[in-house]
Amino acid sequence: MWKVVVESKNQEQIRHLVFVDGINGRIRLHFDMVETSLRRKVYDNYNNPALGLPGYGPVRVEGGAATGVRDVDLAYEYMGDFYYFFKNNFNRDSYDGRGAELVATVRYCESYDDCPYDNDFWSSTKRQIVLGDGTVTDDCVGHELGHAVTDYTAGLCYFMQSGAINESYSDIWGEFIDLTNGKGNDSSSYRWYLFEDDKYGASRNMANPNIFEQPQRMTDYYYYCGIGDNGGVHINSGVGNKAAYLITDGGYFNGYSVRGLGLTKAAQIYYETLTHLLVSGSDYLDLYHALYQACMNLIGRFGITQNDCENVRYATLATEMNRTSTYCVYPKAPICDVGEPVDIFYDDVEGKEYWKLTPVTMLVLPKYLYSSEYARSGKYSLYGENLDVLSDFAISMKKGVSLPVGSALYFHFEHAYDFESEGSTMYDGGIVEYSIDGGRTWYDAGPMIINNGYDGVIYTGAGNPLSGRYAYTGTSFGFTSSRLNISSLAGRNVKFRFRIGNDEAYADDGWYIDNVRIYMCQVKIVDLTGYWVSVKQTCGRTSRCTIKGKFVVQNTGTSNSSAFKIRFYLSNDTIFSSDDLFLKEYSIKSLKSNTSKAISFNVKLTSGLNAAMRHVIAVVDADNVVNETNENNNLLPSVPFL
């Protein structure tokens, strides 16, 4: 009896155990040793719009024989390539990580006027990919199922920059699958082209997005600024695509020389970024930081090194992800001009519910207060819907916040808005209001806004309750942030609310608000010092003298310290010098702001040595490794021994 293990040389996860009769060569036992949840199902709509979704069939299911219909069999095959790429590289079981069935409809048409259909998409409601006639390629199938992976991980909102990153990720997965499955045209002249095997021809190039009028950096002429195509998701994805090309293959671009990491490392970094670091409202600046952090997270795995991470940083600098687009994105409001925030109130909209929907001048209220579709941190944001009926409502604080006196005070929030407008006519919008009497009276906080204030006036001819008022109107082109100086409210108990006014017809998306905070700005400093509680010497008639002491080290600053050391010396006077006798050393890992730590020590002196009339000097931060505001209070002598 012969025992044979059959494995695949390519990415397919094949491992069969076969027992062959050693005399007659017959197979006595055969079974699959791979635990897999791969399940595929393909429908065929024959270019008939009446069939809908999922359509006619299924015409081929997992393990079924080839049908002879090119689009059907290619969809089946390429869904397998997608599955094994994610399984083999990331141990991800289908797009949801839980073995979801892979479903495709081929030769789909939306209408008789648009048939044959020359597009493809992922349907999150039907949980399947939909493919037009002749568009079934490996990178296309990988691209559309890549959207499914994004849905089940970061959930990048398909709008503005987060949507462009969503689209770029699908391009990346599609091309990575294309370059590793050994199928199609992967010659150097076609490398980094997308959908090159499609009957309609290639439509993107990741190495040079400009070929198809996509931007390859944030200040590129081709960077799209508008609300069409969900804010240019299929255009501005070029920035992300160029970065992926540079990280993988390397090259010189925009003043930066990037050494490529290769596809394996690049794939791991992009997967780590998508699954652990991005959220639904992430933008290119977030991706700039996240790609580098993902690389740092993976150092020591998959052969990734610190030098690799530096090249990731060069790629994102070359594509200017750290810069704001020249054409349309609002610059974000700083939190503090100097120092760091000390929060009085902070809500990332992920836990305790601090807000409620309240009617203002009309009783109509939207159904929802929160959204899980578009957020800057975590999963949720506050959501003020742009209704298509006459309405005036607010997202209001449930409880007021008492503001201290003596420091500058600020109110800061991140937000994205898309209110109904047409050209320069702004039909709907939102304003920020505050109350200092428990919510009985409300005042417009517009005059307090010092960064990214109102940007339009609401039209007076459509009945909007905020007609003629300055407000946030039109679109913010994704998430931005605004800051108010509320120092004039010091000593008061204050409530804030986000008020939305809608006219009687039509609507766009609305107002998303996240990471709301009230705070002071404080310059964080460290100041280490200390004082003696006690110190004494005891000497026996025949034994050596012993010094016992208790010293308290303090951090009187407003910031936690890093690690430092304290050394104790015996000195003839109160001035520390290199001739003083070393006694003891202690290591402090960190000392929090405005806290102290007591240190007790016991040291036996050498035979014949007496500390009478001498001092013990404590040297705080003995190696001078902590940056302090006052370096002159680190030498603390004790009283002399009697």
XYZ file of C-alpha atoms in Angstrom:
642
model
C 0.000 0.000 0.000
C 1.357 3.391 -1.023
C 0.505 6.583 0.902
C 0.483 9.647 -1.378
C -0.096 13.294 -0.420
C -1.219 15.494 -3.331
C -0.660 19.257 -2.942
C -0.964 22.272 -5.237
C 2.049 24.260 -6.437
C 0.030 27.461 -6.780
C -2.230 29.244 -4.299
C -5.076 26.758 -4.376
C -5.560 25.081 -1.037
C -5.335 21.456 -2.172
C -4.118 18.653 0.078
C -5.441 15.160 -0.599
C -4.396 11.940 1.127
C -4.489 8.965 -1.252
C -3.820 5.286 -0.438
C -2.861 3.292 -3.562
C -2.794 -0.507 -3.771
C 0.870 -1.473 -4.271
C -0.034 -4.518 -6.411
C -2.759 -3.415 -8.813
C -2.448 0.389 -8.519
C -6.058 0.906 -7.524
C -6.996 3.739 -5.166
C -8.200 2.169 -1.936
C -8.853 5.349 0.056
C -8.951 9.033 -0.868
C -9.987 12.040 1.191
C -9.457 15.793 1.373
C -7.351 16.903 4.361
C -8.115 20.619 3.947
C -10.690 22.082 6.289
C -12.373 24.701 4.137
C -15.639 26.519 3.915
C -15.352 27.377 0.226
C -18.850 27.406 -1.223
C -19.555 28.922 -4.624
C -22.760 29.517 -6.508
C -23.171 31.136 -9.926
C -26.366 32.418 -11.580
C -26.722 33.366 -15.252
C -29.183 36.039 -16.362
C -28.573 35.645 -20.107
C -28.668 39.469 -20.497
C -32.342 39.423 -19.521
C -33.251 42.359 -17.218
C -36.495 40.664 -16.174
C -34.635 37.982 -14.211
C -33.416 40.323 -11.449
C -31.170 39.075 -8.651
C -29.876 36.549 -7.963
C -31.394 35.518 -11.313
C -31.659 32.255 -13.201
C -30.116 29.219 -11.591
C -27.881 28.517 -9.881
C -26.258 27.114 -12.983
C -23.088 26.016 -11.187
C -22.532 25.221 -7.511
C -19.556 24.092 -5.446
C -18.042 20.940 -6.895
C -20.220 21.089 -10.002
C -18.886 20.442 -13.478
C -17.971 23.234 -15.872
C -20.932 24.512 -17.878
C -19.086 25.569 -21.010
C -20.422 29.117 -20.575
C -17.324 31.283 -20.336
C -18.637 33.902 -17.899
C -20.162 31.279 -15.603
C -17.047 29.132 -15.409
C -14.668 32.078 -15.029
C -16.751 33.556 -12.209
C -16.663 30.184 -10.442
C -12.902 29.860 -10.945
C -12.009 33.415 -9.938
C -14.151 33.302 -6.803
C -11.963 30.359 -5.829
C -8.853 32.465 -6.473
C -10.264 35.183 -4.232
C -11.048 32.682 -1.498
C -7.625 31.061 -1.468
C -5.762 34.373 -1.656
C -7.386 35.518 1.580
C -7.283 32.082 3.195
C -3.632 31.419 2.419
C -2.325 34.904 3.171
C -4.477 35.958 6.118
C -6.286 32.778 7.192
C -9.520 34.603 6.401
C -12.423 32.269 5.629
C -14.342 34.065 2.861
C -15.109 37.777 2.853
C -16.735 37.803 6.288
C -14.130 35.579 7.946
C -16.865 33.063 8.759
C -17.146 31.049 5.577
C -19.834 33.048 3.787
C -21.016 31.557 0.507
C -19.586 33.263 -2.583
C -22.403 34.110 -4.984
C -22.173 35.686 -8.436
C -24.657 36.590 -11.138
C -23.153 36.862 -14.629
C -24.488 38.433 -17.833
C -26.621 40.767 -15.741
C -28.572 43.708 -17.158
C -30.322 46.443 -15.214
C -32.599 47.460 -18.088
C -33.185 46.791 -21.764
C -31.718 50.214 -22.538
C -28.515 49.276 -20.713
C -27.887 45.808 -22.069
C -25.372 44.273 -22.351
C -24.303 45.749 -19.031
C -20.703 46.985 -19.006
C -20.289 47.290 -15.248
C -19.982 45.178 -12.103
C -20.791 45.691 -8.435
C -20.993 44.148 -4.983
C -24.527 44.086 -3.589
C -24.347 44.338 0.196
C -28.085 43.683 0.500
C -28.043 40.544 -1.674
C -24.544 39.599 -0.454
C -23.302 38.765 -3.899
C -21.295 40.159 -6.790
C -23.004 41.159 -10.028
C -21.112 41.006 -13.329
C -21.936 42.311 -16.782
C -21.486 40.394 -20.017
C -17.790 39.830 -20.809
C -16.501 41.611 -17.701
C -15.582 38.494 -15.710
C -11.841 38.801 -15.024
C -9.760 37.727 -12.046
C -9.034 41.301 -10.948
C -12.675 42.287 -11.422
C -13.993 39.424 -9.280
C -11.300 40.132 -6.678
C -12.179 43.826 -6.781
C -15.900 43.345 -6.177
C -15.423 40.751 -3.441
C -12.816 43.111 -1.985
C -15.679 45.527 -1.328
C -17.292 42.749 0.688
C -14.127 42.356 2.780
C -14.148 46.103 3.443
C -17.817 45.957 4.460
C -16.992 43.341 7.080
C -13.851 45.057 8.411
C -13.296 48.830 8.405
C -16.659 49.518 6.762
C -15.216 52.456 4.820
C -18.115 54.704 3.849
C -18.462 54.889 0.069
C -18.265 58.674 0.017
C -15.505 61.238 -0.540
C -12.028 60.206 0.684
C -13.194 57.209 2.699
C -14.958 55.989 -0.444
C -11.827 56.558 -2.533
C -9.842 54.452 -0.048
C -12.581 51.805 -0.199
C -12.296 51.736 -3.983
C -8.499 51.697 -3.840
C -8.516 48.714 -1.493
C -10.644 46.767 -3.969
C -8.225 47.669 -6.762
C -5.327 46.506 -4.585
C -6.905 43.137 -3.765
C -7.986 42.616 -7.363
C -4.511 43.316 -8.729
C -2.742 41.291 -6.023
C -4.914 38.288 -6.915
C -4.293 38.887 -10.618
C -0.518 38.970 -10.064
C -0.392 35.778 -7.994
C -2.920 33.344 -9.474
C -0.892 32.595 -12.606
C -3.782 33.421 -14.929
C -4.399 36.094 -17.518
C -1.813 38.458 -18.946
C 0.706 39.311 -16.209
C 3.564 40.446 -18.455
C 5.532 43.528 -17.428
C 3.696 45.662 -19.976
C 0.346 44.800 -18.336
C 1.471 44.719 -14.701
C -0.607 47.150 -12.585
C -3.261 47.593 -15.264
C -6.735 46.779 -13.962
C -9.371 44.872 -15.938
C -7.005 44.468 -18.895
C -8.610 41.110 -19.760
C -12.092 42.673 -19.822
C -13.640 42.851 -23.305
C -13.892 46.619 -22.801
C -10.169 46.905 -22.009
C -8.192 48.284 -19.065
C -9.624 51.277 -17.225
C -7.028 51.972 -14.506
C -3.288 51.833 -14.016
C -1.988 51.731 -10.461
C 1.610 52.506 -11.442
C 0.551 55.603 -13.372
C -3.018 56.643 -12.521
C -2.700 59.743 -14.721
C -3.048 57.504 -17.798
C -6.760 57.251 -16.992
C -7.063 60.790 -15.578
C -6.792 59.749 -11.948
C -4.637 61.660 -9.443
C -1.484 60.037 -8.132
C -0.945 62.537 -5.301
C -3.175 64.831 -3.266
C -2.214 68.027 -5.108
C -2.570 66.402 -8.529
C -4.462 68.326 -11.199
C -6.747 65.314 -11.631
C -7.876 65.284 -7.984
C -11.654 65.563 -8.207
C -13.550 68.093 -6.123
C -17.295 67.637 -6.380
C -20.229 65.515 -5.301
C -20.511 63.403 -8.455
C -19.447 59.748 -8.246
C -20.056 59.903 -4.468
C -17.354 62.537 -4.219
C -15.026 61.043 -6.822
C -14.499 57.601 -5.306
C -13.524 56.055 -8.660
C -11.227 58.973 -9.456
C -9.439 59.886 -6.236
C -8.694 56.223 -5.559
C -5.677 56.858 -7.776
C -3.793 58.333 -4.804
C -4.165 55.114 -2.821
C -3.355 52.995 -5.873
C -0.117 54.846 -6.557
C 0.970 54.337 -2.942
C 0.241 50.597 -3.149
C 2.305 50.327 -6.328
C 5.244 52.164 -4.707
C 5.077 50.085 -1.519
C 5.054 46.868 -3.548
C 7.412 47.540 -6.467
C 9.157 50.730 -5.379
C 10.318 53.552 -7.609
C 11.177 57.227 -7.677
C 8.249 59.637 -7.484
C 7.684 63.225 -6.386
C 11.159 63.568 -4.882
C 11.119 60.274 -2.959
C 12.995 57.085 -3.750
C 11.035 54.093 -2.464
C 12.443 50.587 -2.155
C 9.648 48.113 -2.853
C 8.725 45.566 -0.179
C 7.292 42.977 -2.541
C 3.723 41.784 -2.773
C 3.717 39.467 0.257
C 4.798 42.128 2.742
C 2.637 44.797 1.118
C -0.448 42.567 1.325
C 0.102 41.920 5.034
C 0.513 45.635 5.773
C -2.624 46.569 3.854
C -4.629 43.813 5.551
C -3.437 44.879 9.017
C -4.396 48.457 8.194
C -7.870 47.507 6.976
C -8.744 45.113 9.777
C -7.314 46.962 12.788
C -6.659 50.642 12.102
C -9.219 52.183 9.734
C -12.834 53.122 10.498
C -15.791 54.086 8.327
C -14.857 57.772 8.103
C -11.096 57.407 7.626
C -9.474 59.731 5.099
C -6.102 59.829 3.363
C -4.406 61.469 6.336
C -5.618 58.560 8.465
C -4.307 56.114 5.860
C -0.957 57.932 5.929
C -0.610 57.225 9.651
C -2.278 53.800 9.571
C -0.067 52.217 6.904
C 3.056 53.154 8.836
C 1.566 51.954 12.124
C 0.466 48.683 10.522
C 3.998 48.111 9.288
C 5.392 48.847 12.756
C 2.881 46.393 14.241
C 4.210 43.659 11.950
C 7.962 44.126 12.448
C 9.484 40.698 12.999
C 6.685 38.938 11.120
C 6.606 38.047 7.422
C 10.184 39.356 7.185
C 9.055 42.951 7.783
C 11.745 45.291 9.136
C 12.020 48.856 10.386
C 13.574 49.790 7.054
C 10.470 48.465 5.294
C 8.358 50.796 7.403
C 10.501 53.770 6.439
C 9.837 52.950 2.784
C 6.111 52.742 3.508
C 6.404 56.246 4.931
C 8.283 57.447 1.829
C 5.510 56.069 -0.408
C 2.800 57.918 1.514
C 4.868 61.106 1.555
C 5.429 60.815 -2.194
C 1.669 60.570 -2.748
C 1.144 63.447 -0.260
C -1.386 61.606 1.892
C -0.260 63.827 4.765
C -1.425 66.923 2.889
C -4.850 68.401 2.271
C -6.069 68.444 -1.302
C -5.426 71.779 -2.980
C -8.900 71.860 -4.428
C -11.688 70.991 -2.036
C -11.041 69.538 1.418
C -11.510 71.835 4.416
C -8.444 71.934 6.693
C -9.170 70.392 10.070
C -9.455 72.641 13.101
C -6.593 72.330 15.584
C -7.515 71.117 19.034
C -4.907 73.256 20.795
C -2.646 75.937 19.363
C -0.239 75.339 22.239
C -0.223 72.498 24.738
C -2.512 69.495 25.021
C -6.242 69.167 25.761
C -7.539 68.555 29.258
C -11.098 67.364 28.748
C -14.034 68.609 30.760
C -16.450 66.668 28.544
C -15.661 64.128 25.825
C -17.911 61.826 23.826
C -16.741 59.553 21.022
C -20.372 58.384 20.631
C -19.445 54.794 21.425
C -20.702 54.366 24.975
C -22.877 56.372 27.338
C -25.695 58.221 25.623
C -25.277 61.943 26.250
C -27.652 63.134 23.512
C -31.307 63.167 22.510
C -33.410 64.299 19.553
C -35.551 67.315 20.397
C -38.073 69.296 18.329
C -37.392 73.035 18.085
C -40.207 74.879 16.279
C -41.859 71.828 14.693
C -42.733 68.377 15.987
C -41.324 66.345 13.085
C -38.340 64.224 14.155
C -36.182 61.765 12.198
C -36.166 58.089 13.145
C -32.500 57.845 14.048
C -30.071 59.662 16.316
C -27.008 57.528 15.580
C -25.340 56.203 12.444
C -23.003 53.258 11.999
C -22.306 54.172 8.367
C -19.903 57.090 8.745
C -17.789 57.757 11.838
C -14.403 59.214 12.680
C -13.668 56.865 15.571
C -15.136 53.543 16.580
C -18.381 52.563 14.896
C -20.951 55.256 15.643
C -21.541 58.952 15.063
C -24.407 61.305 15.820
C -26.624 61.736 12.779
C -28.898 64.624 11.860
C -30.925 63.536 8.864
C -31.601 65.947 6.007
C -35.355 65.274 5.789
C -37.478 65.989 2.723
C -40.274 67.502 4.839
C -40.516 70.839 6.613
C -38.757 70.290 9.938
C -36.704 71.921 12.671
C -35.045 69.645 15.217
C -31.828 69.328 17.195
C -29.386 66.811 18.604
C -29.184 68.135 22.156
C -27.110 67.419 25.242
C -29.169 65.701 27.917
C -27.231 67.340 30.756
C -25.281 70.534 31.077
C -21.546 70.781 31.699
C -20.141 73.084 34.385
C -17.289 75.154 32.999
C -14.383 76.196 35.232
C -12.934 79.689 35.388
C -9.362 80.801 34.940
C -8.458 79.136 31.626
C -9.364 79.484 27.965
C -12.157 77.038 27.097
C -12.964 75.354 23.788
C -15.703 73.300 22.136
C -14.489 71.021 19.327
C -16.227 68.453 17.141
C -15.582 66.480 13.966
C -18.347 66.516 11.387
C -19.315 65.821 7.801
C -22.370 67.297 6.147
C -24.185 67.115 2.859
C -27.316 69.280 2.860
C -29.683 69.925 -0.031
C -28.367 72.609 -2.349
C -28.384 73.552 -6.004
C -25.489 75.591 -7.279
C -25.118 78.527 -4.906
C -28.621 78.109 -3.458
C -28.555 76.447 -0.042
C -31.946 75.004 0.856
C -31.125 73.167 4.104
C -28.439 73.379 6.770
C -27.365 73.141 10.388
C -26.181 75.453 13.160
C -24.622 75.077 16.618
C -26.465 76.551 19.603
C -25.850 76.785 23.351
C -27.935 77.326 26.466
C -26.895 78.592 29.912
C -30.300 78.231 31.575
C -30.870 74.487 31.339
C -32.255 74.544 27.811
C -35.011 77.140 28.142
C -33.220 79.680 25.955
C -30.839 78.930 23.107
C -28.293 81.171 21.384
C -26.489 80.762 18.065
C -22.858 79.818 18.759
C -21.745 80.950 15.308
C -19.868 84.042 16.578
C -17.779 81.774 18.835
C -16.506 79.575 15.981
C -12.823 80.285 15.364
C -12.063 77.427 12.941
C -14.280 76.216 10.082
C -17.402 78.239 10.732
C -20.653 78.493 8.810
C -20.210 78.497 5.048
C -23.520 79.641 3.585
C -26.885 81.335 4.026
C -30.069 79.252 3.902
C -32.450 80.189 1.083
C -35.430 82.292 2.154
C -37.965 81.160 -0.431
C -38.714 77.552 0.564
C -40.035 77.868 4.120
C -37.001 76.483 5.961
C -37.279 77.508 9.654
C -33.642 78.662 9.462
C -34.249 80.789 6.348
C -31.806 83.657 6.018
C -29.503 82.279 8.721
C -25.807 81.599 8.317
C -25.272 77.852 8.707
C -23.304 74.811 7.641
C -24.663 74.232 4.134
C -23.924 72.288 0.977
C -21.177 69.712 1.403
C -18.059 69.532 3.562
C -16.437 67.034 1.145
C -16.103 64.475 3.922
C -15.158 64.851 7.564
C -13.684 68.094 8.805
C -13.666 69.631 12.285
C -14.673 72.914 13.887
C -13.550 74.694 17.039
C -15.284 77.292 19.193
C -13.734 79.538 21.833
C -16.273 79.392 24.668
C -14.195 81.201 27.307
C -16.996 83.762 27.688
C -19.144 80.989 29.201
C -16.668 80.236 32.027
C -18.366 79.639 35.359
C -21.663 78.668 33.687
C -23.440 75.354 33.276
C -23.787 75.001 29.515
C -25.579 72.753 27.048
C -24.880 72.519 23.328
C -27.054 71.308 20.503
C -26.727 70.748 16.762
C -29.831 72.157 15.075
C -30.997 71.128 11.589
C -33.515 73.014 9.461
C -35.112 71.395 6.383
C -37.475 72.795 3.780
C -40.578 71.065 2.467
C -39.081 69.047 -0.394
C -36.016 67.097 -1.460
C -33.045 66.185 0.684
C -29.466 64.982 0.638
C -27.632 62.972 3.284
C -27.453 65.133 6.418
C -25.021 65.868 9.245
C -22.640 63.364 10.882
C -21.003 64.473 14.147
C -18.348 62.655 16.158
C -15.750 63.141 18.912
C -17.393 66.052 20.697
C -15.316 67.649 23.428
C -15.228 70.597 25.826
C -11.751 71.245 27.171
C -8.891 73.484 28.212
C -5.454 73.562 26.618
C -2.597 73.000 28.990
C 1.114 72.990 28.341
C 2.254 69.615 29.616
C 5.412 69.824 31.696
C 7.446 67.531 33.922
C 9.213 68.840 37.011
C 10.964 66.301 39.224
C 12.100 67.183 42.717
C 11.697 65.793 46.238
C 12.207 66.195 49.969
C 13.596 64.304 52.936
C 11.277 62.833 55.545
C 13.979 61.392 57.772
C 17.604 60.315 57.757
C 19.709 58.974 60.617
C 22.884 57.056 61.359
C 23.294 54.261 63.886
C 26.695 52.939 64.914
C 27.409 50.019 67.238
C 30.534 49.713 69.347
C 31.938 46.923 67.222
C 29.749 46.961 64.069
C 29.772 49.227 61.006
C 27.599 52.341 60.891
C 24.256 52.162 59.087
C 22.387 54.994 57.355
C 18.611 54.743 57.203
C 16.587 57.273 55.257
C 13.188 58.050 53.761
C 13.015 60.289 50.728
C 9.954 61.377 48.724
C 10.395 62.040 44.994
C 7.784 64.316 43.374
C 6.550 65.221 39.925
C 5.017 68.666 40.351
C 4.394 69.030 36.611
C 1.252 68.488 34.560
C 2.523 65.536 32.521
C 3.691 62.029 33.388
C 7.417 61.457 33.389
C 9.364 58.819 31.528
C 11.686 56.408 33.369
C 14.503 57.888 35.438
C 16.937 57.026 38.242
C 17.630 58.412 41.711
C 21.072 58.045 43.269
C 22.080 58.762 46.853
C 25.551 60.010 47.789
C 27.335 60.777 51.073
C 28.852 64.270 50.937
C 30.950 66.438 53.227
C 28.705 69.414 52.390
C 25.448 70.253 50.618
C 27.088 70.656 47.211
C 27.199 67.563 45.020
C 30.544 66.697 43.420
C 32.140 63.728 41.717
C 34.141 63.006 44.869
C 31.023 62.210 46.903
C 30.558 58.597 48.001
C 27.909 56.614 46.103
C 25.454 54.829 48.409
C 22.404 53.505 46.526
C 20.465 53.702 43.241
C 16.740 53.326 42.526
C 14.933 53.116 39.180
C 11.528 54.740 38.691
C 9.562 53.525 35.648
C 7.339 56.605 35.511
C 5.885 59.192 37.838
C 2.449 60.579 37.093
C 1.768 64.289 37.114
C 1.279 65.886 40.521
C 2.129 62.676 42.382
C 4.929 61.466 44.635
C 6.643 58.231 45.617
C 8.343 57.430 48.937
C 11.698 55.642 48.894
C 13.150 54.040 52.003
C 16.735 52.846 52.030
C 19.210 51.204 54.389
C 22.957 51.343 53.673
C 25.835 49.954 55.720
C 28.976 52.061 55.531
C 32.411 50.558 55.167
C 34.288 49.697 58.326
C 35.667 52.755 60.087
C 33.519 55.237 58.127
C 31.258 57.574 60.094
C 28.750 60.001 58.561
C 28.748 62.459 61.449
C 28.346 66.084 60.246
C 27.951 64.874 56.689
C 24.923 64.961 54.368
C 23.162 62.494 52.073
C 22.408 64.087 48.709
C 19.568 62.695 46.590
C 20.210 63.196 42.861
C 16.852 62.989 41.061
C 16.990 62.084 37.351
C 20.653 61.265 37.853
C 21.280 60.587 34.151
C 19.393 63.718 33.041
C 17.117 61.786 30.672
C 13.858 63.598 31.509
C 13.178 66.961 29.909
C 12.076 69.186 32.802
C 10.984 72.782 33.111
C 13.279 73.237 36.100
C 16.563 71.357 36.124
C 17.825 73.201 39.222
C 15.781 71.380 41.869
C 17.108 67.849 41.362
C 19.877 67.909 44.021
C 18.321 67.493 47.459
C 20.725 67.343 50.474
C 19.598 66.027 53.836
C 20.273 67.705 57.145
C 23.707 66.792 58.562
C 24.120 63.745 60.769
C 24.820 64.624 64.389
